[in-house]
PDB file of N, CA and C in Angstrom:
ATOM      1  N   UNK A   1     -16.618  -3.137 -44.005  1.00  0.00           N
ATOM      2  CA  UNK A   1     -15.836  -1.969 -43.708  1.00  0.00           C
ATOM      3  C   UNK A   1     -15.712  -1.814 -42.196  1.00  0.00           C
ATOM      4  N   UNK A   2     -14.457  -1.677 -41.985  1.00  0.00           N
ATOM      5  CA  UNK A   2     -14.183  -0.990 -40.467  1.00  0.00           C
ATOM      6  C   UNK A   2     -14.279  -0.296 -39.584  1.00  0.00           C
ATOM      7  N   UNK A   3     -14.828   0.168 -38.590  1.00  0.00           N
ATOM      8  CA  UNK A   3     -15.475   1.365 -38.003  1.00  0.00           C
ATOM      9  C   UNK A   3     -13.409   1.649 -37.111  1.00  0.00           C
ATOM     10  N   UNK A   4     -13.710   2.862 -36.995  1.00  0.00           N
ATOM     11  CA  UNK A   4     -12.446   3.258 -36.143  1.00  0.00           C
ATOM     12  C   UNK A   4     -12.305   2.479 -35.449  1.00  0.00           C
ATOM     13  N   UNK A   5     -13.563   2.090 -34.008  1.00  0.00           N
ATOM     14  CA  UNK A   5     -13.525   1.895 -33.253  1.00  0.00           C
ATOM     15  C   UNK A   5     -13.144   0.412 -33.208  1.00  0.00           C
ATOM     16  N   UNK A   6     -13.328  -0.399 -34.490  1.00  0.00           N
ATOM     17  CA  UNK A   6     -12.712  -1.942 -34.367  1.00  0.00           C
ATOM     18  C   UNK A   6     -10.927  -1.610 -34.705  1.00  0.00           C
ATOM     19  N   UNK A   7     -10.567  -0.955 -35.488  1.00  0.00           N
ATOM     20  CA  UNK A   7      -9.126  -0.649 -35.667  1.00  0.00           C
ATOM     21  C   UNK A   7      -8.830  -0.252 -34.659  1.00  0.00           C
ATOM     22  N   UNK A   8      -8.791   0.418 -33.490  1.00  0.00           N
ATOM     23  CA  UNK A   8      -8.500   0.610 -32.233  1.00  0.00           C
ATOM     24  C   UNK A   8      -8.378  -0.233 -31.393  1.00  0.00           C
ATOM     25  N   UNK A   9      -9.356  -1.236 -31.331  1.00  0.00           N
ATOM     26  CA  UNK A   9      -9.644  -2.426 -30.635  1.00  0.00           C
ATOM     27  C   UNK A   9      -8.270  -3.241 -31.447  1.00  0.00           C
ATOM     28  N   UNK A  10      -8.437  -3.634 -32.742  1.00  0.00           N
ATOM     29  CA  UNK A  10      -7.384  -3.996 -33.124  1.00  0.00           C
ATOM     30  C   UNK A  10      -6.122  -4.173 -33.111  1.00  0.00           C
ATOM     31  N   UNK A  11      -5.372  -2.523 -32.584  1.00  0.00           N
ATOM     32  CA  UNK A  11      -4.086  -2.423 -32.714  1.00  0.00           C
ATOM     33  C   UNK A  11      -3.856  -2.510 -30.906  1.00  0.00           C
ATOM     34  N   UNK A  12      -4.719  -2.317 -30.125  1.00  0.00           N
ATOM     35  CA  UNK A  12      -4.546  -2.342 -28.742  1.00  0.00           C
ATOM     36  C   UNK A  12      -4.151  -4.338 -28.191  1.00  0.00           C
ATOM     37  N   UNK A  13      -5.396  -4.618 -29.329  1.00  0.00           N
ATOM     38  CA  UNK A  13      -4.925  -6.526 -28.885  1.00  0.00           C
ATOM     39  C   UNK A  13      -3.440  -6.970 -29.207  1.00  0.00           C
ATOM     40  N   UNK A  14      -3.157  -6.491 -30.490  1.00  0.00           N
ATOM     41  CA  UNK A  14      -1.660  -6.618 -31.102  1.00  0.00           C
ATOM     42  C   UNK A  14      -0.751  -6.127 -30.258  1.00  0.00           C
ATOM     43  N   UNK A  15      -0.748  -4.614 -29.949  1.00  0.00           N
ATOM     44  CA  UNK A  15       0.050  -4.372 -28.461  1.00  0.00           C
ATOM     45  C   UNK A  15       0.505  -4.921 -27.100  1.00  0.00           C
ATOM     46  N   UNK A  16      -0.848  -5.536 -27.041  1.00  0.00           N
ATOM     47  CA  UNK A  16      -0.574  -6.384 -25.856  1.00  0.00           C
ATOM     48  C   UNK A  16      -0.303  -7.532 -25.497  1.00  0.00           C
ATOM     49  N   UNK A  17      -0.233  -8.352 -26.762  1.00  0.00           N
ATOM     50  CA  UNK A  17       0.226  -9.738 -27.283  1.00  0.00           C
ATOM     51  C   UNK A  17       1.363  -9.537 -27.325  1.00  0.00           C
ATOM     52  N   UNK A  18       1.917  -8.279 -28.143  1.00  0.00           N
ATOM     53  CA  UNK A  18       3.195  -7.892 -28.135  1.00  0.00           C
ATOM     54  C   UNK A  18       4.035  -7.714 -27.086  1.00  0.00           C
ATOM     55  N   UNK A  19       3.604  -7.213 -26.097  1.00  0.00           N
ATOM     56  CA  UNK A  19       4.197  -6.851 -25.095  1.00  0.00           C
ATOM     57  C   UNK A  19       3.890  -8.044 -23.662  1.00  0.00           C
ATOM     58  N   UNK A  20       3.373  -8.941 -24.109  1.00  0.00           N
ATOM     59  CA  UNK A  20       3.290 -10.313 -23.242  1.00  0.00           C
ATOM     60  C   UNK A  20       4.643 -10.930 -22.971  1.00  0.00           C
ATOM     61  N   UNK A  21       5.364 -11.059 -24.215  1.00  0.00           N
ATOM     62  CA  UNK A  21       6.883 -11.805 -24.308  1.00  0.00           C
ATOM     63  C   UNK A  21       7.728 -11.034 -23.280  1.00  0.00           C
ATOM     64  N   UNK A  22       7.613  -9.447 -23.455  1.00  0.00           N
ATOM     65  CA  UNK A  22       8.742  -8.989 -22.783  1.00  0.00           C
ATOM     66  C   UNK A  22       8.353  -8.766 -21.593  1.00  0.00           C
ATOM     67  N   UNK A  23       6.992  -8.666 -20.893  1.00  0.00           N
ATOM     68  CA  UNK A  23       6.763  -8.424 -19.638  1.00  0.00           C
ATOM     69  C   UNK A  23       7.290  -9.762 -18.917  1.00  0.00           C
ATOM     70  N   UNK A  24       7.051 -11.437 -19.442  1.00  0.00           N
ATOM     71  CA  UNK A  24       7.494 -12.239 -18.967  1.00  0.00           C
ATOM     72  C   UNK A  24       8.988 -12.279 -19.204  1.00  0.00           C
ATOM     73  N   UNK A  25       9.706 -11.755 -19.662  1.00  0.00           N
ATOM     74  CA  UNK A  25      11.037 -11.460 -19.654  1.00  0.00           C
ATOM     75  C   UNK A  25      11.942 -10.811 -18.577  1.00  0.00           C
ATOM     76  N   UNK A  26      11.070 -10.029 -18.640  1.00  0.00           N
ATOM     77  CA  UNK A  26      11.558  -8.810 -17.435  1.00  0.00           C
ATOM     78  C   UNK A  26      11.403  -9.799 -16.236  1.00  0.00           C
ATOM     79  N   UNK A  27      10.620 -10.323 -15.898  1.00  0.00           N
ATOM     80  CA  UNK A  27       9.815 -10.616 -14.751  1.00  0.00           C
ATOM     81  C   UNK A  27      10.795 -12.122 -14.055  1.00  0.00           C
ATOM     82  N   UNK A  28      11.671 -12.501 -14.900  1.00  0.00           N
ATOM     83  CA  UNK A  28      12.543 -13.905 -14.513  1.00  0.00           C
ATOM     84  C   UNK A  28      13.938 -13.114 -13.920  1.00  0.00           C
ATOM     85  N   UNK A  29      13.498 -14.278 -12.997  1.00  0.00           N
ATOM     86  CA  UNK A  29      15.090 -13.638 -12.070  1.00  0.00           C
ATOM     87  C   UNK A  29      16.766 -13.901 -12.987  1.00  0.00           C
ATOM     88  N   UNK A  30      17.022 -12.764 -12.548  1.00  0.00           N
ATOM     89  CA  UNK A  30      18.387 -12.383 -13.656  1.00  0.00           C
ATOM     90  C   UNK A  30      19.502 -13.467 -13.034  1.00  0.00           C
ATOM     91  N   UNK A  31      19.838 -13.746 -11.842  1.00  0.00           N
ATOM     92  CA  UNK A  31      20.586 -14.480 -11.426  1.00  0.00           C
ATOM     93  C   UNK A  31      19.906 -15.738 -10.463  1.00  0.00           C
ATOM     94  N   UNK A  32      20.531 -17.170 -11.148  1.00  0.00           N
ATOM     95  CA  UNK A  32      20.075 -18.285 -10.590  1.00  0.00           C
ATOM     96  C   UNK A  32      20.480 -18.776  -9.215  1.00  0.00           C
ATOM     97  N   UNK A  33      19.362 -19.263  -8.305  1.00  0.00           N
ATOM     98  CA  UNK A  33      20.296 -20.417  -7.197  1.00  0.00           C
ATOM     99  C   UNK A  33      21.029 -20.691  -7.401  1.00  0.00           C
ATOM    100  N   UNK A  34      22.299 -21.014  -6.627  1.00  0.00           N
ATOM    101  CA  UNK A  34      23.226 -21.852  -6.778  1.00  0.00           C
ATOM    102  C   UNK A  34      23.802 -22.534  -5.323  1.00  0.00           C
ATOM    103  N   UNK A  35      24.297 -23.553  -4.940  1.00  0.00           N
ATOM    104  CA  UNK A  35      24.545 -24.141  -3.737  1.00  0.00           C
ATOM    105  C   UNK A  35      25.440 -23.028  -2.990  1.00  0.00           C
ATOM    106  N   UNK A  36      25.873 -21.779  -3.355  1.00  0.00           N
ATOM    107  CA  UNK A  36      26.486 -20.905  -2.603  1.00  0.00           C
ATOM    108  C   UNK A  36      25.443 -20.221  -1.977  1.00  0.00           C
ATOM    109  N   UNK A  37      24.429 -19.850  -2.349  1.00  0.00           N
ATOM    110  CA  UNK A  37      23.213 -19.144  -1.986  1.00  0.00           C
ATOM    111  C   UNK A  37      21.892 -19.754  -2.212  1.00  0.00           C
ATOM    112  N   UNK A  38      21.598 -20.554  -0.751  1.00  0.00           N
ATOM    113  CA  UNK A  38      19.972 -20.874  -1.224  1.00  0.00           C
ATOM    114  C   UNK A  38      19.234 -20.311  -0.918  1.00  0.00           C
ATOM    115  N   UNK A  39      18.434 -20.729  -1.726  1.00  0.00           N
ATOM    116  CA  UNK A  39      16.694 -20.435  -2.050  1.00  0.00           C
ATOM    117  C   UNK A  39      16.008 -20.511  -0.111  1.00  0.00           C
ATOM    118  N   UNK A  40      15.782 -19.273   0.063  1.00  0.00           N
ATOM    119  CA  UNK A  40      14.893 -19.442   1.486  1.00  0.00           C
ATOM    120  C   UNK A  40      13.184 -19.400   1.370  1.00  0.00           C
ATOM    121  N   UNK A  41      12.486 -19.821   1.771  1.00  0.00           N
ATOM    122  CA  UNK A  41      10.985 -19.690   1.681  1.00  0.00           C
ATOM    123  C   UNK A  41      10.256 -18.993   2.454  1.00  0.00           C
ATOM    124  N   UNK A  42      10.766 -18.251   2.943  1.00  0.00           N
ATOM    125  CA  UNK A  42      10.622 -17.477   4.585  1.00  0.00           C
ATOM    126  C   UNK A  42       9.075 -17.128   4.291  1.00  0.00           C
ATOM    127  N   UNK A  43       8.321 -16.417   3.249  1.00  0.00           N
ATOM    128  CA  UNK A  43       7.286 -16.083   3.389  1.00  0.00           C
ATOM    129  C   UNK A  43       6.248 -17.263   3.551  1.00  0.00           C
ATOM    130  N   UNK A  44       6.478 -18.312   2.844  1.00  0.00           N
ATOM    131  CA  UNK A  44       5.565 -19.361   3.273  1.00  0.00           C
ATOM    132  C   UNK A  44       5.452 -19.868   4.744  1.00  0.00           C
ATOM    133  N   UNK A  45       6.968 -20.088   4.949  1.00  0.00           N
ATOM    134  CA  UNK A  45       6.918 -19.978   6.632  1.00  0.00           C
ATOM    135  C   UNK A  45       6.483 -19.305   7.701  1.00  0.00           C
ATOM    136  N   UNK A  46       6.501 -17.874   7.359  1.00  0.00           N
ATOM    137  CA  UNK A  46       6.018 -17.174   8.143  1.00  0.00           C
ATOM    138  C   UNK A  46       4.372 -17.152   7.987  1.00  0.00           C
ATOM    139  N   UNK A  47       3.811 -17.360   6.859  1.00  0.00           N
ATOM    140  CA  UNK A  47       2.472 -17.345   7.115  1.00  0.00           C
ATOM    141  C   UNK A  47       1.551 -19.095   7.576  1.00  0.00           C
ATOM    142  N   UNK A  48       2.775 -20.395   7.931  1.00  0.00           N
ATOM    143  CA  UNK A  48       2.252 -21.139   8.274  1.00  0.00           C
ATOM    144  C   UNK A  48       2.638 -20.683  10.421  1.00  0.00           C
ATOM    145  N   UNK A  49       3.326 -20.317  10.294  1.00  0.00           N
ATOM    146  CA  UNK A  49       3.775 -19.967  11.605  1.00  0.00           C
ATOM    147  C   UNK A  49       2.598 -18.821  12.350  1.00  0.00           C
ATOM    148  N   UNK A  50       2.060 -18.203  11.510  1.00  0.00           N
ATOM    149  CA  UNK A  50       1.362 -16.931  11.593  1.00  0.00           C
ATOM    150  C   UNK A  50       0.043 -17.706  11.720  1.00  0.00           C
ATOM    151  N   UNK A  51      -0.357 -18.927  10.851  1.00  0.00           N
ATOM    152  CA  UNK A  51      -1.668 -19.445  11.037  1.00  0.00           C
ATOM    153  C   UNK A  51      -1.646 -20.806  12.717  1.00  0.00           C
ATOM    154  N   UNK A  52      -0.461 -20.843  13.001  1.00  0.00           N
ATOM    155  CA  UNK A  52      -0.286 -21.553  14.407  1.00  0.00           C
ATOM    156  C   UNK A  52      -0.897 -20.529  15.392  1.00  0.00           C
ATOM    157  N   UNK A  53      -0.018 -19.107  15.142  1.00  0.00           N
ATOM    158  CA  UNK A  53      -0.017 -18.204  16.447  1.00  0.00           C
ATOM    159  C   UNK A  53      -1.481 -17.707  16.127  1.00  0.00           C
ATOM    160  N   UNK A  54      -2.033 -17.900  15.126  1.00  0.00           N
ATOM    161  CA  UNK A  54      -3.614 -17.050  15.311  1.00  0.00           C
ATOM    162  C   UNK A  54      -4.582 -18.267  16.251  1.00  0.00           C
ATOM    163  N   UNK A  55      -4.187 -19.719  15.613  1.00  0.00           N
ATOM    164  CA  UNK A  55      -4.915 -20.495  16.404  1.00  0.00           C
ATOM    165  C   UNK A  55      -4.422 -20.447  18.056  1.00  0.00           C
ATOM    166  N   UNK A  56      -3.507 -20.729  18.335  1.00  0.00           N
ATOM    167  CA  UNK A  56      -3.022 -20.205  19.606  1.00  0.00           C
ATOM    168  C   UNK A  56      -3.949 -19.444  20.258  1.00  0.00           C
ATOM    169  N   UNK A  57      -3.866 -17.928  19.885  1.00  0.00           N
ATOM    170  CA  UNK A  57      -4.420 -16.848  20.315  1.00  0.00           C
ATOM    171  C   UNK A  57      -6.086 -17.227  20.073  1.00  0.00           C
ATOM    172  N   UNK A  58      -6.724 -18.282  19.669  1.00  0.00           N
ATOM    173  CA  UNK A  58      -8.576 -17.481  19.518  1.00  0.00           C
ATOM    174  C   UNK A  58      -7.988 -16.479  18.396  1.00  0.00           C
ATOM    175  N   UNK A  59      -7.292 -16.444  17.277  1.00  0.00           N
ATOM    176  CA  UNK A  59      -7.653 -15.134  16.430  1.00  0.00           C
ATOM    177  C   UNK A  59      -7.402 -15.947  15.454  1.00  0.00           C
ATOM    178  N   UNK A  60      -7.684 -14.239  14.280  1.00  0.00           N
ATOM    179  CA  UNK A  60      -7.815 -14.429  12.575  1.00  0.00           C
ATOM    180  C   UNK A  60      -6.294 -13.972  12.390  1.00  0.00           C
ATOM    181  N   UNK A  61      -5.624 -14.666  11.504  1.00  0.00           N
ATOM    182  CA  UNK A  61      -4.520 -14.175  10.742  1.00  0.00           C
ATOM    183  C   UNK A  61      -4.571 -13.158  10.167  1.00  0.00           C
ATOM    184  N   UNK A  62      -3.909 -11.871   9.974  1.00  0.00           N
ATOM    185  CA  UNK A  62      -3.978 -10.730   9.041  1.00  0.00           C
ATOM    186  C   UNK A  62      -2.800 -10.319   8.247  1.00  0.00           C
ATOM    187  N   UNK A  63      -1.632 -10.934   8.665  1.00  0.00           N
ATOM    188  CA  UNK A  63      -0.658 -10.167   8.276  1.00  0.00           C
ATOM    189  C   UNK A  63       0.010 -11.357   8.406  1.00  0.00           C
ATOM    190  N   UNK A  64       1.028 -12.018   7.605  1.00  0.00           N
ATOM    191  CA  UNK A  64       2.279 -12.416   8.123  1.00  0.00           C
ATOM    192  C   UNK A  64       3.405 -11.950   7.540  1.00  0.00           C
ATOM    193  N   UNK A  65       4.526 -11.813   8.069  1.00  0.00           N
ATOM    194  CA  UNK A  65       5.380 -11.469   6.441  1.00  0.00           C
ATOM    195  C   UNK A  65       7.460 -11.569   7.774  1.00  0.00           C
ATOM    196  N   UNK A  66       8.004 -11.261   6.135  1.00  0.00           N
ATOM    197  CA  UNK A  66       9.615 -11.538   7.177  1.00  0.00           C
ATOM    198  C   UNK A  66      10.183  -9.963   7.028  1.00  0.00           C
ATOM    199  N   UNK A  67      10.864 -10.109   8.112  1.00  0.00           N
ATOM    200  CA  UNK A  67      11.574  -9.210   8.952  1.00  0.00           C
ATOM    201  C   UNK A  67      12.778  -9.272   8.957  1.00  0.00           C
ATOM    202  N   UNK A  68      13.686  -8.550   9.666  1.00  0.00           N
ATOM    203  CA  UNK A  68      14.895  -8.662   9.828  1.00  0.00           C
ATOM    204  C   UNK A  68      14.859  -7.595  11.471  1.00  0.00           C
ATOM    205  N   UNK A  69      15.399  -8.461  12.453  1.00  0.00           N
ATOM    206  CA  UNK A  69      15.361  -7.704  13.435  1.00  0.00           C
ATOM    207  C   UNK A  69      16.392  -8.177  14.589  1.00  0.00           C
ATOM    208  N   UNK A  70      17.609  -6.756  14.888  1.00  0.00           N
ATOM    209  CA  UNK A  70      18.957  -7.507  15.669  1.00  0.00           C
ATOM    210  C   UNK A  70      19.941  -8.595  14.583  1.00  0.00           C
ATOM    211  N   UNK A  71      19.700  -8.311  13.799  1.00  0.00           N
ATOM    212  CA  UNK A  71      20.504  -8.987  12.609  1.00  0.00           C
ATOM    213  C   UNK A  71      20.307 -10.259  12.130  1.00  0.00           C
ATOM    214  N   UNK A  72      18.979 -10.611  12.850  1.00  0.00           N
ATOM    215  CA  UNK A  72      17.701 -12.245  12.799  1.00  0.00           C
ATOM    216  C   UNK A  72      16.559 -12.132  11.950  1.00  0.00           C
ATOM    217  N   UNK A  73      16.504 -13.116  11.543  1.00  0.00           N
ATOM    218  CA  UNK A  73      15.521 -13.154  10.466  1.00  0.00           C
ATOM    219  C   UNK A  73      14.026 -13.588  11.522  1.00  0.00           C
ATOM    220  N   UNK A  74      13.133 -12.859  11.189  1.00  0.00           N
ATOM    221  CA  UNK A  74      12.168 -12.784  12.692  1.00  0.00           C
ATOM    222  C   UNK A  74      10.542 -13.047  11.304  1.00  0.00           C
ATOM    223  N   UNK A  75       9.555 -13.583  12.152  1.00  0.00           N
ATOM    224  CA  UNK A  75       8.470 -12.999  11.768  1.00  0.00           C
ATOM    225  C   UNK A  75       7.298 -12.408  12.168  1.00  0.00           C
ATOM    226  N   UNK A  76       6.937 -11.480  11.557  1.00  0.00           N
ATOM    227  CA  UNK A  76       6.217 -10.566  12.126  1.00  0.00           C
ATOM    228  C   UNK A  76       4.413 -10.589  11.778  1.00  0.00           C
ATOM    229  N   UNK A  77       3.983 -11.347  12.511  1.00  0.00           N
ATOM    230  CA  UNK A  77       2.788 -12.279  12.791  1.00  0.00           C
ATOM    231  C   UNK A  77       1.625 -10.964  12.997  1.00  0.00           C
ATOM    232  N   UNK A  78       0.554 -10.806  12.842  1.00  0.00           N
ATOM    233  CA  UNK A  78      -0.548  -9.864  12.937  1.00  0.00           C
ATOM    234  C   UNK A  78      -1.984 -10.586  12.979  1.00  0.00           C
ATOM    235  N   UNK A  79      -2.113 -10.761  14.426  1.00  0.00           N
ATOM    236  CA  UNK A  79      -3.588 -11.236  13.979  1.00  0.00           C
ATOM    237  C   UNK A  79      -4.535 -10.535  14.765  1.00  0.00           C
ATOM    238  N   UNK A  80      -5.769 -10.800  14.863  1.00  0.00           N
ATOM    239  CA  UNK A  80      -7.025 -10.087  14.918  1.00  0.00           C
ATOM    240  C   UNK A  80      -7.410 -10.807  15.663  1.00  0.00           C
ATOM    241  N   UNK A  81      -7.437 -10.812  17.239  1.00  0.00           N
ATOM    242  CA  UNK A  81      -8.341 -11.245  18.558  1.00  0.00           C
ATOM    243  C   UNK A  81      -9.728 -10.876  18.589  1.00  0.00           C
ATOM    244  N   UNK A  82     -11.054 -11.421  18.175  1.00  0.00           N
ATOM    245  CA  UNK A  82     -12.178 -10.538  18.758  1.00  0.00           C
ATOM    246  C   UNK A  82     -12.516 -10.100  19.997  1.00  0.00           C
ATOM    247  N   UNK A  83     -13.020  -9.342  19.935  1.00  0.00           N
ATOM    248  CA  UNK A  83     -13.199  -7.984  21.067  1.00  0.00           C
ATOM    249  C   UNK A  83     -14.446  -8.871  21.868  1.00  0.00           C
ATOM    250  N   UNK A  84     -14.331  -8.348  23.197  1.00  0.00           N
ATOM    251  CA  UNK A  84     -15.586  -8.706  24.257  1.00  0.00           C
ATOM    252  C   UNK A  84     -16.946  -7.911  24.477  1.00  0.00           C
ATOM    253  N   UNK A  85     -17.587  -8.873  24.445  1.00  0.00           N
ATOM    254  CA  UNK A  85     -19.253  -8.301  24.509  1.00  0.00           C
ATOM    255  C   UNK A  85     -19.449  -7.565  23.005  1.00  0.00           C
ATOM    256  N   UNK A  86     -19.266  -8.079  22.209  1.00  0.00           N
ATOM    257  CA  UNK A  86     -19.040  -7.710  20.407  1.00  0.00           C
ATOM    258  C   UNK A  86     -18.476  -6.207  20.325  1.00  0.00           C
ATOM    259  N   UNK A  87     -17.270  -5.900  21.481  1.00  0.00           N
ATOM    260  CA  UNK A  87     -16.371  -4.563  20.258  1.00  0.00           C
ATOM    261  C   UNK A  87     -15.755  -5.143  19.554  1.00  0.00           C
ATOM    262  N   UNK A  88     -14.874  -4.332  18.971  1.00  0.00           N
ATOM    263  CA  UNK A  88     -13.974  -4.838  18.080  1.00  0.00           C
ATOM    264  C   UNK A  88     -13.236  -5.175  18.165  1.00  0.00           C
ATOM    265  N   UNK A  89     -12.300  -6.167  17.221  1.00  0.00           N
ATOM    266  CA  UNK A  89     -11.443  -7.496  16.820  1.00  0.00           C
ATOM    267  C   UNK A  89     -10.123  -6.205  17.708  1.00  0.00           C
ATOM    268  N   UNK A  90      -9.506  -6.883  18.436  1.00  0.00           N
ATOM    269  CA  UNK A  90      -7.722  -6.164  18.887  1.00  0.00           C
ATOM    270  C   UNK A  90      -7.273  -6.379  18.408  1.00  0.00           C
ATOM    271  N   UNK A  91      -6.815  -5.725  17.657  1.00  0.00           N
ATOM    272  CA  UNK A  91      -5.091  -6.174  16.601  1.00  0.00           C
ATOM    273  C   UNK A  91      -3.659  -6.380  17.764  1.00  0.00           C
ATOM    274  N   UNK A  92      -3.274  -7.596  17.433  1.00  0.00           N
ATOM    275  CA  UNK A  92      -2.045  -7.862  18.094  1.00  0.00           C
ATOM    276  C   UNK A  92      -0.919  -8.484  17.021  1.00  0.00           C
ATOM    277  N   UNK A  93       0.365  -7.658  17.345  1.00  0.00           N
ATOM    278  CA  UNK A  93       1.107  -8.092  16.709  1.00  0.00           C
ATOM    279  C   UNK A  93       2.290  -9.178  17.439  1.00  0.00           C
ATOM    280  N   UNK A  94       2.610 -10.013  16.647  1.00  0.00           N
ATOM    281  CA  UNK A  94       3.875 -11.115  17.585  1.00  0.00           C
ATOM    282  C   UNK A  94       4.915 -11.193  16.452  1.00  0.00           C
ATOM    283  N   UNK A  95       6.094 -11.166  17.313  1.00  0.00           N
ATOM    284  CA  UNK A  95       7.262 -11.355  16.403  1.00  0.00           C
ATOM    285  C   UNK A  95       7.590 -12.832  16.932  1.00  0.00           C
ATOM    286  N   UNK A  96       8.168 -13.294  16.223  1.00  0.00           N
ATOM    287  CA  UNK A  96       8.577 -15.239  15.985  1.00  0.00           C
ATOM    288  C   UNK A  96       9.715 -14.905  15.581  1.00  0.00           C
ATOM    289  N   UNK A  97      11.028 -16.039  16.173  1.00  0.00           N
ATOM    290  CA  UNK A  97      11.914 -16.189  15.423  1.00  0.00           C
ATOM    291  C   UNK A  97      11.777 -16.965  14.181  1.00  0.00           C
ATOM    292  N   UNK A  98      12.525 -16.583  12.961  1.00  0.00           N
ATOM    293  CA  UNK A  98      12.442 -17.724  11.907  1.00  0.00           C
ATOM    294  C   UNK A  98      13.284 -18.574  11.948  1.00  0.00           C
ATOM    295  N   UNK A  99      13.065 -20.031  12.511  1.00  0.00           N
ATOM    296  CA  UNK A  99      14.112 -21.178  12.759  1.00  0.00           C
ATOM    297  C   UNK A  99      13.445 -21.920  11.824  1.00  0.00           C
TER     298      UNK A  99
END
């Protein structure tokens, strides 16, 4: 015999099995690449660009991500300089063009 508490458990697993199909549904892009419009990778770029400018700088990467700035696709780099005589890390931000 069944305690509530396994029928609960029960109908919650079924729910969410259920609702697996359509969350991956939702989740696919509605309109495909096509050679009129490509596929850009900008975020990967910007965070290999972002791991140059931290080595550059002596710093830690914190942030990378894309921008749009003056009507240019820019990236906007954030890393973490440590501080002298152990204060704390300076946050500096650098913008990069994305070429």
């Amino acid at each position: 015999m069944k305690t509530f508490r396994s029928h609960i458990r029960t109908a919650t697993l079924a729910l969410a099995a259920a609702g697996i199909p359509t969350s991956q549904a939702i989740a696919m892009p509605v309109v495909e690449p096509s050679v009129d419009q490509p596929v850009v990778l900008a975020a990967s770029d910007c965070y290999a660009i972002g791991q140059q400018v931290a080595q550059q700088n002596g710093g830690t990467l914190a942030k990378a991500s894309q921008s749009t700035r003056g009507g240019q696709p820019v990236c906007v780099i954030v890393v973490l300089v440590p501080g002298k005589e152990g204060q704390r890390p300076r946050r500096s931000e650098i913008v990069v063009p994305l070429n």
